[in-house]
C-alpha cells in the first residue's frame, strides 16, 4: 500500500499566490519572493511569463479567491499586446515586454495565449463586475481574430501555427486552440451564463457557429492527420 499523501495547506498556498511577484499586479511594489531568488543574470529574473499569470488566475479561481483572480486579470488586460495577443513575457515591475530572450519572451505564441484565454473565460463565468466582464469578453474575441491569422484552413480540417513569426505547428497549441474555441462557443450558447445581456450584444457581431466549426476542423486535423 502507498503511504497516505500529506494534507495540502491551502492557506499557505493562497498566501503565496497573493504575494508572489512572478505575476503582474495593477499597482504597487511587488513582494520579494520567487524571481528575487533567481540570480540576476537569469533571463527570467524579474520577469512575468504570461503562462504563469494565466495559471495564477486559474489557481485563484480554484481556491475561490475571486478578488485575487480579478486583480490579476485586470493587470493582465492592461499590458501592451500585439495584434490582440499577449507577448510571452513582461518585466514584472515596469510591465514592458521582456527582451532578454527575444525569441521566447518578446514573441506571441499560441500556447500561452490560449492559457490566458481559458483563464479569462473561466473568470467571465464567475465575476460580478460588469465592466471587467466586458473587457474579458473583448479580449477573448481579440484572441479569436489573432488566431484567424495563424490558421491554415484545408477544407475539412485546419491547424494553427505557433505564432505570426513562427510557422511551426505544435499539437499542444492546437489542442489548446480547440478547447478555447469550444469554451467560448459554450459561453455564447449556455443559457445559464451570468452575463447574458453582454453576450447577446456581442452575438450581433460574432459568428458564433464559426467558433464551433473552427474547433471541429482543428480536432479533425489532430485525430485524422497529425495522429493518424
PDB file of N, CA and C in Angstrom, residues 156-208:
ATOM      1  N   UNK A 156     -11.909  20.401 -44.714  1.00  0.00           N
ATOM      2  CA  UNK A 156     -12.480  19.670 -43.592  1.00  0.00           C
ATOM      3  C   UNK A 156     -11.624  19.775 -42.336  1.00  0.00           C
ATOM      4  N   UNK A 157     -10.378  20.211 -42.483  1.00  0.00           N
ATOM      5  CA  UNK A 157      -9.508  20.312 -41.320  1.00  0.00           C
ATOM      6  C   UNK A 157      -8.737  21.623 -41.356  1.00  0.00           C
ATOM      7  N   UNK A 158      -8.224  21.996 -40.199  1.00  0.00           N
ATOM      8  CA  UNK A 158      -7.451  23.231 -40.086  1.00  0.00           C
ATOM      9  C   UNK A 158      -6.471  23.088 -38.928  1.00  0.00           C
ATOM     10  N   UNK A 159      -5.435  23.937 -38.922  1.00  0.00           N
ATOM     11  CA  UNK A 159      -4.481  23.946 -37.818  1.00  0.00           C
ATOM     12  C   UNK A 159      -3.921  25.353 -37.665  1.00  0.00           C
ATOM     13  N   UNK A 160      -3.409  25.636 -36.488  1.00  0.00           N
ATOM     14  CA  UNK A 160      -2.821  26.945 -36.207  1.00  0.00           C
ATOM     15  C   UNK A 160      -1.336  26.778 -35.974  1.00  0.00           C
ATOM     16  N   UNK A 161      -0.578  27.806 -36.314  1.00  0.00           N
ATOM     17  CA  UNK A 161       0.869  27.786 -36.096  1.00  0.00           C
ATOM     18  C   UNK A 161       1.188  28.360 -34.721  1.00  0.00           C
ATOM     19  N   UNK A 162       2.443  28.267 -34.347  1.00  0.00           N
ATOM     20  CA  UNK A 162       2.870  28.740 -33.028  1.00  0.00           C
ATOM     21  C   UNK A 162       2.681  30.237 -32.885  1.00  0.00           C
ATOM     22  N   UNK A 163       2.992  31.001 -33.943  1.00  0.00           N
ATOM     23  CA  UNK A 163       2.866  32.452 -33.898  1.00  0.00           C
ATOM     24  C   UNK A 163       3.036  33.039 -35.283  1.00  0.00           C
ATOM     25  N   UNK A 164       2.850  34.356 -35.372  1.00  0.00           N
ATOM     26  CA  UNK A 164       2.957  35.010 -36.677  1.00  0.00           C
ATOM     27  C   UNK A 164       4.384  34.974 -37.210  1.00  0.00           C
ATOM     28  N   UNK A 165       5.372  34.961 -36.322  1.00  0.00           N
ATOM     29  CA  UNK A 165       6.767  34.889 -36.734  1.00  0.00           C
ATOM     30  C   UNK A 165       7.344  33.485 -36.573  1.00  0.00           C
ATOM     31  N   UNK A 166       6.501  32.551 -36.213  1.00  0.00           N
ATOM     32  CA  UNK A 166       6.952  31.165 -36.015  1.00  0.00           C
ATOM     33  C   UNK A 166       5.895  30.249 -36.622  1.00  0.00           C
ATOM     34  N   UNK A 167       6.187  29.723 -37.788  1.00  0.00           N
ATOM     35  CA  UNK A 167       5.182  28.946 -38.516  1.00  0.00           C
ATOM     36  C   UNK A 167       5.218  27.457 -38.191  1.00  0.00           C
ATOM     37  N   UNK A 168       5.922  27.086 -37.123  1.00  0.00           N
ATOM     38  CA  UNK A 168       5.846  25.699 -36.685  1.00  0.00           C
ATOM     39  C   UNK A 168       4.415  25.371 -36.257  1.00  0.00           C
ATOM     40  N   UNK A 169       4.051  24.109 -36.348  1.00  0.00           N
ATOM     41  CA  UNK A 169       2.714  23.661 -35.956  1.00  0.00           C
ATOM     42  C   UNK A 169       2.870  22.623 -34.854  1.00  0.00           C
ATOM     43  N   UNK A 170       2.416  22.955 -33.650  1.00  0.00           N
ATOM     44  CA  UNK A 170       2.555  22.075 -32.494  1.00  0.00           C
ATOM     45  C   UNK A 170       1.201  21.515 -32.099  1.00  0.00           C
ATOM     46  N   UNK A 171       1.167  20.218 -31.835  1.00  0.00           N
ATOM     47  CA  UNK A 171      -0.088  19.579 -31.442  1.00  0.00           C
ATOM     48  C   UNK A 171      -0.658  20.207 -30.173  1.00  0.00           C
ATOM     49  N   UNK A 172       0.196  20.442 -29.178  1.00  0.00           N
ATOM     50  CA  UNK A 172      -0.291  21.013 -27.917  1.00  0.00           C
ATOM     51  C   UNK A 172      -0.997  22.338 -28.134  1.00  0.00           C
ATOM     52  N   UNK A 173      -0.405  23.214 -28.942  1.00  0.00           N
ATOM     53  CA  UNK A 173      -1.018  24.514 -29.182  1.00  0.00           C
ATOM     54  C   UNK A 173      -2.360  24.364 -29.895  1.00  0.00           C
ATOM     55  N   UNK A 174      -2.442  23.408 -30.795  1.00  0.00           N
ATOM     56  CA  UNK A 174      -3.708  23.184 -31.489  1.00  0.00           C
ATOM     57  C   UNK A 174      -4.765  22.613 -30.554  1.00  0.00           C
ATOM     58  N   UNK A 175      -4.365  21.760 -29.636  1.00  0.00           N
ATOM     59  CA  UNK A 175      -5.322  21.261 -28.645  1.00  0.00           C
ATOM     60  C   UNK A 175      -5.855  22.402 -27.793  1.00  0.00           C
ATOM     61  N   UNK A 176      -4.981  23.319 -27.426  1.00  0.00           N
ATOM     62  CA  UNK A 176      -5.403  24.463 -26.622  1.00  0.00           C
ATOM     63  C   UNK A 176      -6.346  25.364 -27.421  1.00  0.00           C
ATOM     64  N   UNK A 177      -6.048  25.564 -28.710  1.00  0.00           N
ATOM     65  CA  UNK A 177      -6.918  26.390 -29.547  1.00  0.00           C
ATOM     66  C   UNK A 177      -8.286  25.741 -29.704  1.00  0.00           C
ATOM     67  N   UNK A 178      -8.307  24.419 -29.912  1.00  0.00           N
ATOM     68  CA  UNK A 178      -9.568  23.678 -29.993  1.00  0.00           C
ATOM     69  C   UNK A 178     -10.410  23.898 -28.742  1.00  0.00           C
ATOM     70  N   UNK A 179      -9.786  23.733 -27.565  1.00  0.00           N
ATOM     71  CA  UNK A 179     -10.517  23.883 -26.306  1.00  0.00           C
ATOM     72  C   UNK A 179     -10.984  25.319 -26.090  1.00  0.00           C
ATOM     73  N   UNK A 180     -10.158  26.289 -26.487  1.00  0.00           N
ATOM     74  CA  UNK A 180     -10.538  27.700 -26.343  1.00  0.00           C
ATOM     75  C   UNK A 180     -11.762  28.032 -27.186  1.00  0.00           C
ATOM     76  N   UNK A 181     -11.748  27.591 -28.456  1.00  0.00           N
ATOM     77  CA  UNK A 181     -12.903  27.848 -29.323  1.00  0.00           C
ATOM     78  C   UNK A 181     -14.176  27.251 -28.729  1.00  0.00           C
ATOM     79  N   UNK A 182     -14.096  26.025 -28.224  1.00  0.00           N
ATOM     80  CA  UNK A 182     -15.284  25.379 -27.674  1.00  0.00           C
ATOM     81  C   UNK A 182     -15.737  26.059 -26.387  1.00  0.00           C
ATOM     82  N   UNK A 183     -14.790  26.499 -25.577  1.00  0.00           N
ATOM     83  CA  UNK A 183     -15.158  27.182 -24.340  1.00  0.00           C
ATOM     84  C   UNK A 183     -15.880  28.495 -24.642  1.00  0.00           C
ATOM     85  N   UNK A 184     -15.379  29.235 -25.621  1.00  0.00           N
ATOM     86  CA  UNK A 184     -16.023  30.490 -25.994  1.00  0.00           C
ATOM     87  C   UNK A 184     -17.391  30.224 -26.627  1.00  0.00           C
ATOM     88  N   UNK A 185     -17.471  29.207 -27.475  1.00  0.00           N
ATOM     89  CA  UNK A 185     -18.759  28.827 -28.069  1.00  0.00           C
ATOM     90  C   UNK A 185     -19.769  28.483 -26.973  1.00  0.00           C
ATOM     91  N   UNK A 186     -19.311  27.758 -25.958  1.00  0.00           N
ATOM     92  CA  UNK A 186     -20.193  27.385 -24.851  1.00  0.00           C
ATOM     93  C   UNK A 186     -20.671  28.618 -24.092  1.00  0.00           C
ATOM     94  N   UNK A 187     -19.807  29.618 -23.938  1.00  0.00           N
ATOM     95  CA  UNK A 187     -20.225  30.849 -23.267  1.00  0.00           C
ATOM     96  C   UNK A 187     -21.398  31.487 -23.993  1.00  0.00           C
ATOM     97  N   UNK A 188     -21.343  31.490 -25.311  1.00  0.00           N
ATOM     98  CA  UNK A 188     -22.408  32.119 -26.093  1.00  0.00           C
ATOM     99  C   UNK A 188     -23.690  31.297 -26.109  1.00  0.00           C
ATOM    100  N   UNK A 189     -23.577  30.003 -25.984  1.00  0.00           N
ATOM    101  CA  UNK A 189     -24.760  29.139 -26.140  1.00  0.00           C
ATOM    102  C   UNK A 189     -25.290  28.594 -24.821  1.00  0.00           C
ATOM    103  N   UNK A 190     -24.632  28.897 -23.710  1.00  0.00           N
ATOM    104  CA  UNK A 190     -25.052  28.386 -22.401  1.00  0.00           C
ATOM    105  C   UNK A 190     -26.070  29.341 -21.786  1.00  0.00           C
ATOM    106  N   UNK A 191     -27.311  28.922 -21.612  1.00  0.00           N
ATOM    107  CA  UNK A 191     -28.359  29.858 -21.148  1.00  0.00           C
ATOM    108  C   UNK A 191     -28.180  30.310 -19.701  1.00  0.00           C
ATOM    109  N   UNK A 192     -27.350  29.604 -18.911  1.00  0.00           N
ATOM    110  CA  UNK A 192     -27.160  29.996 -17.517  1.00  0.00           C
ATOM    111  C   UNK A 192     -25.982  30.945 -17.302  1.00  0.00           C
ATOM    112  N   UNK A 193     -25.409  31.458 -18.364  1.00  0.00           N
ATOM    113  CA  UNK A 193     -24.295  32.386 -18.207  1.00  0.00           C
ATOM    114  C   UNK A 193     -24.742  33.615 -17.419  1.00  0.00           C
ATOM    115  N   UNK A 194     -23.908  34.106 -16.489  1.00  0.00           N
ATOM    116  CA  UNK A 194     -24.297  35.275 -15.687  1.00  0.00           C
ATOM    117  C   UNK A 194     -24.280  36.595 -16.446  1.00  0.00           C
ATOM    118  N   UNK A 195     -23.809  36.571 -17.695  1.00  0.00           N
ATOM    119  CA  UNK A 195     -23.698  37.819 -18.450  1.00  0.00           C
ATOM    120  C   UNK A 195     -24.443  37.707 -19.774  1.00  0.00           C
ATOM    121  N   UNK A 196     -25.686  37.314 -19.715  1.00  0.00           N
ATOM    122  CA  UNK A 196     -26.484  37.095 -20.920  1.00  0.00           C
ATOM    123  C   UNK A 196     -26.654  38.361 -21.749  1.00  0.00           C
ATOM    124  N   UNK A 197     -26.872  39.496 -21.101  1.00  0.00           N
ATOM    125  CA  UNK A 197     -27.062  40.747 -21.844  1.00  0.00           C
ATOM    126  C   UNK A 197     -25.805  41.110 -22.624  1.00  0.00           C
ATOM    127  N   UNK A 198     -24.658  40.966 -21.992  1.00  0.00           N
ATOM    128  CA  UNK A 198     -23.382  41.256 -22.653  1.00  0.00           C
ATOM    129  C   UNK A 198     -23.172  40.326 -23.842  1.00  0.00           C
ATOM    130  N   UNK A 199     -23.415  39.039 -23.648  1.00  0.00           N
ATOM    131  CA  UNK A 199     -23.220  38.065 -24.718  1.00  0.00           C
ATOM    132  C   UNK A 199     -24.222  38.272 -25.849  1.00  0.00           C
ATOM    133  N   UNK A 200     -25.439  38.681 -25.507  1.00  0.00           N
ATOM    134  CA  UNK A 200     -26.450  38.929 -26.535  1.00  0.00           C
ATOM    135  C   UNK A 200     -26.025  40.076 -27.436  1.00  0.00           C
ATOM    136  N   UNK A 201     -25.446  41.110 -26.853  1.00  0.00           N
ATOM    137  CA  UNK A 201     -24.962  42.232 -27.670  1.00  0.00           C
ATOM    138  C   UNK A 201     -23.811  41.790 -28.567  1.00  0.00           C
ATOM    139  N   UNK A 202     -22.928  40.955 -28.017  1.00  0.00           N
ATOM    140  CA  UNK A 202     -21.776  40.500 -28.788  1.00  0.00           C
ATOM    141  C   UNK A 202     -22.201  39.594 -29.933  1.00  0.00           C
ATOM    142  N   UNK A 203     -23.281  38.832 -29.755  1.00  0.00           N
ATOM    143  CA  UNK A 203     -23.752  37.916 -30.811  1.00  0.00           C
ATOM    144  C   UNK A 203     -24.084  38.652 -32.099  1.00  0.00           C
ATOM    145  N   UNK A 204     -24.407  39.917 -31.995  1.00  0.00           N
ATOM    146  CA  UNK A 204     -24.773  40.694 -33.181  1.00  0.00           C
ATOM    147  C   UNK A 204     -23.583  40.909 -34.112  1.00  0.00           C
ATOM    148  N   UNK A 205     -22.379  40.749 -33.591  1.00  0.00           N
ATOM    149  CA  UNK A 205     -21.182  40.969 -34.429  1.00  0.00           C
ATOM    150  C   UNK A 205     -20.259  39.751 -34.475  1.00  0.00           C
ATOM    151  N   UNK A 206     -20.658  38.646 -33.828  1.00  0.00           N
ATOM    152  CA  UNK A 206     -19.832  37.444 -33.787  1.00  0.00           C
ATOM    153  C   UNK A 206     -20.560  36.290 -34.460  1.00  0.00           C
ATOM    154  N   UNK A 207     -19.892  35.619 -35.376  1.00  0.00           N
ATOM    155  CA  UNK A 207     -20.451  34.415 -35.998  1.00  0.00           C
ATOM    156  C   UNK A 207     -20.200  33.249 -35.047  1.00  0.00           C
ATOM    157  N   UNK A 208     -21.141  33.043 -34.121  1.00  0.00           N
ATOM    158  CA  UNK A 208     -20.933  32.078 -33.037  1.00  0.00           C
ATOM    159  C   UNK A 208     -20.706  30.667 -33.571  1.00  0.00           C
TER     160      UNK A 208
END
